[in-house]
Short mmCIF file of C-alpha atoms and ligand atoms in Angstrom, two decimals:
data_model
loop_
_atom_site.label_atom_id
_atom_site.label_comp_id
_atom_site.label_asym_id
_atom_site.label_seq_id
_atom_site.Cartn_x
_atom_site.Cartn_y
_atom_site.Cartn_z
CA MET A 1 -34.34 -10.40 18.03
CA ALA A 2 -35.96 -13.53 18.49
CA ARG A 3 -39.58 -13.32 19.46
CA SER A 4 -40.35 -16.37 22.09
CA ASP A 5 -43.58 -18.38 21.83
CA VAL A 6 -45.59 -16.32 24.22
CA GLN A 7 -44.95 -12.74 22.59
CA LEU A 8 -45.85 -14.25 19.25
CA MET A 9 -48.65 -15.34 20.88
CA LEU A 10 -49.90 -12.31 22.36
CA ASP A 11 -48.98 -11.00 18.56
CA VAL A 12 -51.51 -13.46 17.36
CA LYS A 13 -53.57 -12.19 20.28
CA ALA A 14 -53.23 -8.42 18.98
CA GLY A 15 -53.40 -9.88 15.11
CA ASP A 16 -51.14 -10.42 13.73
CA ASP A 17 -51.77 -13.49 11.93
CA ALA A 18 -48.16 -13.98 10.67
CA SER A 19 -46.96 -14.37 13.29
CA PHE A 20 -49.41 -17.79 13.50
CA ASP A 21 -47.92 -18.85 10.76
CA PHE A 22 -43.86 -18.59 12.09
CA LEU A 23 -45.34 -20.74 15.03
CA LEU A 24 -47.16 -23.21 12.44
CA GLN A 25 -43.35 -22.99 10.94
CA LYS A 26 -42.11 -23.52 13.96
CA TYR A 27 -43.90 -26.63 15.73
CA ARG A 28 -45.45 -28.51 12.91
CA SER A 29 -42.90 -30.75 12.32
CA PRO A 30 -42.77 -31.82 15.92
CA LEU A 31 -46.46 -31.64 16.15
CA VAL A 32 -46.75 -33.93 13.31
CA ASN A 33 -43.89 -36.01 14.48
CA PHE A 34 -45.44 -36.84 17.62
CA LEU A 35 -48.99 -37.35 16.60
CA TYR A 36 -48.30 -39.74 13.92
CA ARG A 37 -45.99 -42.04 16.88
CA MET A 38 -49.10 -41.89 18.90
CA VAL A 39 -51.40 -43.01 16.66
CA ARG A 40 -49.54 -44.31 13.87
CA ASP A 41 -50.85 -43.00 10.66
CA THR A 42 -49.90 -39.85 9.39
CA ALA A 43 -53.15 -38.84 7.56
CA THR A 44 -54.32 -39.25 10.62
CA ALA A 45 -52.14 -37.90 12.36
CA GLU A 46 -51.34 -34.74 9.86
CA ASP A 47 -55.41 -33.99 10.22
CA LEU A 48 -55.38 -33.92 14.50
CA ALA A 49 -51.55 -31.72 13.68
CA GLN A 50 -53.91 -28.89 12.03
CA GLU A 51 -57.00 -28.85 14.51
CA VAL A 52 -54.47 -28.82 17.22
CA PHE A 53 -52.88 -24.94 15.22
CA LEU A 54 -56.59 -24.36 14.39
CA ARG A 55 -57.49 -24.44 18.22
CA VAL A 56 -55.04 -22.53 18.95
CA TYR A 57 -55.83 -20.30 16.54
CA ARG A 58 -59.13 -20.21 18.35
CA ALA A 59 -58.14 -19.85 21.52
CA ARG A 60 -55.65 -16.59 20.71
CA LYS A 61 -58.49 -13.64 22.09
CA GLN A 62 -58.30 -16.05 25.37
CA TYR A 63 -55.10 -17.07 25.51
CA SER A 64 -52.69 -15.30 28.52
CA PRO A 65 -49.19 -16.34 29.14
CA SER A 66 -49.22 -18.58 32.10
CA ALA A 67 -47.76 -21.66 30.85
CA LYS A 68 -45.61 -22.43 28.56
CA PHE A 69 -46.36 -22.05 25.06
CA THR A 70 -45.60 -26.25 24.11
CA THR A 71 -46.94 -27.17 27.28
CA TRP A 72 -50.12 -26.42 25.80
CA LEU A 73 -49.18 -26.66 23.00
CA PHE A 74 -48.62 -30.83 23.12
CA ARG A 75 -51.08 -30.56 25.65
CA ILE A 76 -54.09 -30.36 23.35
CA ALA A 77 -52.11 -32.83 20.64
CA THR A 78 -52.05 -35.05 23.30
CA ASN A 79 -55.54 -34.88 24.47
CA LEU A 80 -56.39 -35.45 20.74
CA ALA A 81 -54.13 -38.18 20.00
CA LEU A 82 -55.34 -40.35 23.06
CA ASN A 83 -58.84 -39.80 22.13
CA SER A 84 -58.60 -40.70 18.16
CA VAL A 85 -56.53 -43.69 19.68
CA ARG A 86 -59.46 -44.31 22.12
CA ASP A 87 -62.41 -43.77 19.48
CA ASN A 88 -60.07 -45.61 16.71
CA ARG A 89 -59.84 -48.79 19.28
CA TYR A 90 -63.12 -48.65 20.21
CA GLN A 91 -64.47 -48.85 15.84
CA ARG A 92 -62.13 -51.45 15.53
CA MET A 93 -62.83 -54.22 18.44
CA GLY A 94 -66.05 -52.72 19.47
CA ILE A 95 -65.17 -52.02 23.10
CA SER A 96 -66.45 -50.82 25.49
CA LEU A 97 -66.37 -46.33 25.41
CA ASP A 98 -67.48 -46.83 29.65
CA ALA A 99 -63.74 -48.67 30.19
CA PRO A 100 -61.27 -47.13 31.77
CA ALA A 101 -60.78 -43.73 30.07
CA ASP A 102 -57.14 -43.48 31.46
CA GLY A 103 -56.47 -46.95 29.12
CA GLU A 104 -52.95 -47.04 31.39
CA ASP A 105 -53.62 -50.96 33.33
CA SER A 106 -56.43 -52.67 31.31
CA ALA A 107 -55.60 -51.32 27.35
CA PRO A 108 -55.44 -53.74 25.32
CA ARG A 109 -52.03 -53.89 23.24
CA GLU A 110 -52.56 -52.38 20.03
CA LEU A 111 -50.09 -55.31 18.97
CA PRO A 112 -50.19 -59.60 19.24
CA ALA A 113 -46.60 -60.54 20.72
CA ARG A 114 -46.14 -62.41 17.31
CA GLU A 115 -45.54 -59.40 14.98
CA MET A 116 -42.77 -58.41 17.32
CA ARG A 117 -40.57 -61.26 16.42
CA ILE A 118 -37.19 -60.28 14.30
CA ASP A 119 -36.00 -63.46 11.98
CA GLU A 120 -32.32 -63.14 10.87
CA HIS A 121 -33.19 -61.01 7.17
CA MET A 122 -34.40 -58.19 9.58
CA ILE A 123 -33.11 -55.40 7.22
CA GLU A 124 -33.12 -51.06 8.47
CA ARG A 125 -36.81 -50.64 7.14
CA ASP A 126 -38.12 -53.66 9.52
CA ARG A 127 -35.77 -51.93 12.43
CA THR A 128 -37.65 -48.83 12.04
CA GLU A 129 -40.79 -50.96 12.33
CA VAL A 130 -40.34 -52.64 15.11
CA ILE A 131 -39.16 -49.36 16.94
CA ARG A 132 -42.63 -48.22 15.57
CA ARG A 133 -44.45 -50.93 16.89
CA ALA A 134 -42.92 -51.55 21.11
CA ILE A 135 -43.90 -47.45 21.00
CA ALA A 136 -46.89 -48.47 19.58
CA SER A 137 -47.72 -51.18 22.20
CA LEU A 138 -47.44 -49.29 25.14
CA PRO A 139 -50.63 -48.15 26.65
CA GLU A 140 -51.46 -44.01 25.67
CA LYS A 141 -50.20 -42.29 28.53
CA GLN A 142 -46.98 -44.47 28.94
CA ARG A 143 -46.40 -43.73 25.11
CA ALA A 144 -46.94 -40.74 25.33
CA ALA A 145 -44.65 -39.42 28.24
CA VAL A 146 -41.64 -42.03 26.46
CA LEU A 147 -42.34 -39.93 23.58
CA LEU A 148 -42.26 -36.22 25.11
CA HIS A 149 -39.04 -37.43 26.69
CA LYS A 150 -37.54 -39.51 24.88
CA TYR A 151 -37.69 -37.10 21.14
CA GLU A 152 -38.98 -34.29 22.80
CA GLU A 153 -36.56 -34.09 25.59
CA MET A 154 -38.62 -31.89 27.73
CA ASP A 155 -37.93 -32.03 31.35
CA TYR A 156 -40.37 -34.03 33.95
CA GLY A 157 -42.11 -30.84 35.10
CA GLU A 158 -43.50 -29.57 31.74
CA ILE A 159 -44.49 -32.96 30.57
CA ALA A 160 -45.94 -33.96 33.60
CA GLY A 161 -48.21 -30.42 32.98
CA ILE A 162 -48.87 -32.20 29.71
CA LEU A 163 -49.85 -35.49 30.95
CA ASP A 164 -52.10 -34.03 34.11
CA CYS A 165 -49.07 -35.99 36.42
CA SER A 166 -47.22 -35.78 39.32
CA GLU A 167 -43.26 -35.87 38.13
CA GLY A 168 -43.31 -38.78 40.81
CA ALA A 169 -46.75 -39.86 38.43
CA LEU A 170 -44.38 -39.81 35.75
CA LYS A 171 -41.25 -41.00 36.80
CA SER A 172 -43.18 -44.16 37.74
CA LEU A 173 -45.11 -43.82 34.19
CA LEU A 174 -41.26 -43.45 32.63
CA PHE A 175 -40.48 -46.28 33.99
CA ARG A 176 -42.74 -48.70 33.61
CA ALA A 177 -42.37 -47.29 29.83
CA TYR A 178 -39.27 -48.07 29.53
CA GLU A 179 -39.24 -51.64 31.48
CA THR A 180 -42.10 -52.27 28.90
CA LEU A 181 -39.88 -51.13 25.79
CA ARG A 182 -36.50 -52.77 27.25
CA VAL A 183 -38.48 -56.40 26.41
CA GLN A 184 -39.84 -55.27 23.14
CA LEU A 185 -36.81 -53.93 21.20
CA ALA A 186 -34.05 -56.08 23.74
CA PRO A 187 -33.76 -58.30 19.50
CA LEU A 188 -32.60 -54.93 18.67
CA VAL A 189 -30.29 -54.14 21.42
CA ALA A 190 -28.40 -57.30 21.02
CA GLN A 191 -27.81 -57.00 17.79
CA PRO A 192 -26.96 -53.03 17.48
CA VAL A 193 -26.93 -51.33 13.61
CA ALA A 194 -23.17 -51.58 13.25
CA HIS A 195 -22.67 -55.17 13.75
CA ARG A 196 -25.56 -55.54 10.95
CA ALA A 197 -23.33 -53.96 8.78
CA GLY A 198 -22.47 -57.07 6.02
CA GLU A 199 -25.26 -59.75 7.39
CA GLY A 200 -25.01 -62.12 5.40
CA ARG A 201 -27.14 -60.16 2.92
CA PRO A 202 -26.35 -60.77 -1.26
CA SER A 203 -25.45 -56.89 -1.98
CA MET B 1 -33.26 -48.84 49.20
CA LYS B 2 -34.63 -51.42 47.37
CA CYS B 3 -35.42 -52.21 43.97
CA GLU B 4 -39.43 -50.85 43.96
CA GLU B 5 -37.53 -48.20 45.16
CA VAL B 6 -35.59 -47.39 42.51
CA GLU B 7 -38.45 -47.18 39.52
CA LYS B 8 -39.15 -43.90 40.90
CA GLY B 9 -35.59 -42.62 40.79
CA LEU B 10 -33.64 -44.50 37.33
CA VAL B 11 -34.94 -42.95 34.62
CA ALA B 12 -33.62 -39.02 36.03
CA TYR B 13 -30.70 -40.72 37.61
CA LEU B 14 -29.99 -42.25 34.02
CA ASP B 15 -30.60 -38.91 32.30
CA ARG B 16 -29.41 -36.55 34.96
CA ARG B 17 -32.01 -34.60 35.60
CA ALA B 18 -31.72 -36.29 39.50
CA ASN B 19 -30.35 -34.16 42.15
CA SER B 20 -27.58 -34.75 44.04
CA ALA B 21 -29.37 -36.75 46.56
CA GLU B 22 -31.41 -38.61 44.49
CA ARG B 23 -28.44 -39.78 42.58
CA ARG B 24 -26.32 -40.40 45.54
CA ASP B 25 -29.64 -42.79 46.61
CA VAL B 26 -29.44 -44.09 43.02
CA GLU B 27 -25.76 -44.84 42.92
CA GLU B 28 -25.92 -46.32 46.56
CA HIS B 29 -28.04 -49.03 45.48
CA LEU B 30 -26.25 -49.56 42.21
CA ALA B 31 -23.58 -50.93 43.56
CA GLY B 32 -24.80 -53.70 45.16
CA CYS B 33 -27.48 -54.82 43.18
CA ALA B 34 -26.53 -56.63 39.95
CA ALA B 35 -30.35 -56.99 38.46
CA CYS B 36 -30.84 -52.79 38.50
CA ARG B 37 -27.05 -52.45 37.31
CA THR B 38 -28.15 -54.63 34.36
CA ARG B 39 -31.70 -52.86 34.03
CA ALA B 40 -29.64 -49.50 34.28
CA GLU B 41 -27.43 -50.03 31.02
CA GLU B 42 -30.46 -51.75 28.84
CA PHE B 43 -32.15 -48.59 29.17
CA ARG B 44 -29.35 -46.89 28.54
CA LYS B 45 -29.37 -48.90 24.96
CA VAL B 46 -32.63 -48.73 24.07
CA TRP B 47 -32.59 -44.72 24.21
CA SER B 48 -29.94 -44.93 21.86
CA VAL B 49 -32.18 -47.61 19.84
CA LEU B 50 -35.52 -45.47 19.94
CA GLU B 51 -32.57 -42.76 18.12
CA GLU B 52 -32.83 -44.71 15.61
CA MET B 53 -36.68 -44.32 15.10
CA PRO B 54 -36.76 -41.64 11.36
CA THR B 55 -38.63 -38.45 11.59
CA VAL B 56 -41.47 -37.97 9.04
CA GLU B 57 -42.21 -34.00 7.29
CA PRO B 58 -45.31 -32.76 6.95
CA SER B 59 -47.59 -33.85 3.48
CA PHE B 60 -46.81 -30.90 0.76
CA GLY B 61 -50.10 -29.43 1.06
CA PHE B 62 -49.79 -29.23 4.59
CA ASP B 63 -48.83 -25.63 5.25
CA ALA B 64 -51.56 -24.31 3.02
CA ARG B 65 -54.46 -26.47 3.75
CA MET B 66 -53.78 -24.68 7.36
CA ARG B 67 -53.37 -21.05 6.28
CA GLN B 68 -56.71 -22.20 4.20
CA ARG B 69 -58.21 -22.80 6.95
CA VAL B 70 -57.04 -19.77 9.80
CA ALA B 71 -58.48 -18.09 6.31
CA ALA B 72 -61.82 -19.08 6.67
CA GLU B 73 -61.87 -18.41 10.75
CA PRO B 74 -64.06 -15.63 11.64
CA GLN B 75 -61.47 -12.12 12.06
CA ARG B 76 -63.38 -9.63 14.00
CA GLY B 77 -66.52 -11.21 16.13
CA TRP B 78 -69.35 -7.98 16.33
CA PHE B 79 -68.43 -7.49 19.32
CA ASP B 80 -65.11 -5.89 18.72
CA TRP B 81 -66.55 -3.24 16.24
CA PHE B 82 -68.21 -1.57 19.60
CA VAL B 83 -65.65 -0.87 22.22
CA PRO B 84 -64.62 2.42 22.17
CA GLN B 85 -61.34 2.87 20.28
CA SER B 86 -63.34 1.27 17.28
CA ARG B 87 -66.25 3.51 17.59
CA LEU B 88 -64.30 6.73 18.09
CA ALA B 89 -62.43 5.56 14.71
CA PHE B 90 -65.20 4.79 12.78
CA SER B 91 -66.39 8.43 14.02
CA ALA B 92 -63.38 9.66 12.36
CA ALA B 93 -63.57 7.69 8.96
CA LEU B 94 -67.10 8.66 8.42
CA LEU B 95 -66.51 11.75 8.83
CA VAL B 96 -63.58 12.23 6.43
CA ALA B 97 -66.01 10.11 4.23
CA LEU B 98 -68.39 13.12 4.59
CA THR B 99 -66.39 16.25 4.40
CA VAL B 100 -65.05 14.50 0.96
CA TRP B 101 -68.85 13.99 0.31
CA ILE B 102 -69.69 17.36 0.43
CA ALA B 103 -66.51 18.96 -0.79
CA LYS B 104 -67.01 16.70 -3.97
CA LEU B 105 -71.55 17.88 -3.98
CA PRO B 106 -72.01 19.52 -7.36
CA PRO B 107 -72.75 22.89 -7.46
CA SER B 108 -76.00 23.76 -6.96
CA ASN B 109 -76.53 24.75 -10.14
CA PRO B 110 -79.65 23.10 -12.28
CA GLY B 111 -78.67 20.51 -14.86
CA THR B 112 -80.37 17.39 -16.30
CA PRO B 113 -82.15 15.20 -12.96
CA GLY B 114 -81.22 12.18 -14.42
CA THR B 115 -77.24 12.89 -15.12
CA THR B 116 -76.93 14.62 -11.42
CA THR B 117 -78.39 11.73 -9.76
CA ALA B 118 -75.54 9.10 -11.48
CA THR B 119 -72.98 11.02 -10.49
CA GLN B 120 -73.87 11.63 -7.05
CA GLN B 121 -74.85 7.69 -6.54
CA GLN B 122 -71.49 7.43 -8.38
CA ASP B 123 -69.73 8.84 -5.83
CA PHE B 124 -71.51 8.03 -3.27
CA ASN B 125 -70.98 4.46 -4.22
CA ALA B 126 -66.91 5.50 -4.27
CA ILE B 127 -66.87 7.21 -0.80
CA GLN B 128 -68.54 4.21 0.31
CA ASN B 129 -65.54 1.84 -0.03
CA LEU B 130 -63.31 4.92 0.88
CA GLY B 131 -65.14 4.84 4.07
CA VAL B 132 -65.22 0.87 4.44
CA LEU B 133 -61.57 0.70 3.55
CA GLU B 134 -60.32 3.05 5.50
CA ASN B 135 -62.35 2.42 9.10
CA PHE B 136 -60.69 -1.21 8.43
CA ASP B 137 -57.58 -0.36 8.14
CA VAL B 138 -57.48 2.32 11.97
CA VAL B 139 -59.78 -0.09 13.39
CA THR B 140 -57.53 -2.91 13.11
CA LYS B 141 -54.92 -1.03 13.59
CA MET B 142 -56.70 1.17 16.76
CA ASP B 143 -57.15 -2.78 17.63
CA ALA B 144 -53.91 -3.76 17.56
CA LEU B 145 -52.81 -1.18 19.58
CA SER B 146 -55.54 -1.36 22.79
CA ASP B 147 -54.72 -5.85 22.29
CA LEU B 148 -50.87 -4.24 22.90
CA ALA B 149 -50.87 -2.22 25.80
CA PRO B 150 -51.24 -4.53 28.57
CA ALA B 151 -48.53 -6.61 27.23
CA GLY B 152 -46.43 -4.11 27.05
CA ALA B 153 -46.78 -3.15 30.41
CA GLN B 154 -45.66 -6.33 31.18
CA GLN B 155 -42.28 -5.30 29.07
CA PRO B 156 -42.44 -8.61 27.64
CA ASP B 157 -39.22 -8.33 26.58
CA LYS B 158 -37.81 -8.92 30.09
CA SER B 159 -40.25 -10.86 32.04
CA GLN B 160 -40.88 -13.95 30.21
CA PRO B 161 -39.99 -16.32 33.53
CA ASN B 162 -43.92 -16.94 32.55
CA ASP B 163 -41.85 -18.99 29.06
CA THR B 164 -40.39 -21.66 32.06
CA THR B 165 -42.96 -22.25 34.44
CA THR B 166 -45.21 -24.58 34.08
CA ASN B 167 -48.63 -25.61 36.07
CA ASP B 168 -48.18 -28.31 38.30
ZN1 LIG C 301 -32.11 -53.28 42.79
#
């Protein structure tokens, strides 16, 4: 019988490191993907994922199953990712650290609009890159909301718990995020994958 | 319902998580608002475009590095050695070690003093190791049991509603 995440974590708390390995195997890939999409750098994403697991391990003695395990896990991950993105932006752009911590309204977009333009020679890889950049162009909290909603398929209650906001606020956050993506991804929406197959490219 | 009010309900409506009242409100609005209908259709298309995003795999050394870091973590604090069960186990192990040591003591016949000391030293080393090993094992197990006790009282198999609740 498969043990629940909570039970695995209680076993880790009781000194069973094999159970920790079990959780590691189960969540390494979702975490690395989530973090990669948050920070857009594989090495950073892996470093952060390691940090998340290490924090979980270090907190094992104090663990009590008051919330869903994934809520806890992704909450740590989200906070680390947000900090990383902010530190990185600070380094690159010399923005004051006193800038609104929320990053919701005044956050500079990571990418200039020109990079979002797509030309006729677009290939599969570019299509993925456009999606990646569109996601990266979202303010961080919206980005995290979209990733948890679309890729982790979490329910609103859990995402709201991770992002520390109300469900109502989350729904607005998601709406605004998808509004932005609707504009950013319009060229891809207009040109679905299936129609591009033999698009005058030499084979 | 105005367009701005649809903002709160549209995503939940589209991913089928809205309750019936919310759904009805959105449907009513969509029926009479072409702009929001278009938006709703495009949201759906955006979602399917987002699914094209490939997943990445953690690099080859990820697990090894993780295990290494976990192994480097301090395991049990000294404090843990002084909880009652551990102390009891420690005493028991010590008693066993002591008994073995006494049983193996050479009879009080005179021998070369040097040899006796060497033998005793050897025995002592062996017993020291034995003591540490036994002690470690017992303490670990005892601790595990004591930690598990409260969890068992909660009936982990049945009482996992916690697993589905969130701290809103
Ligand atoms: Zn409308």
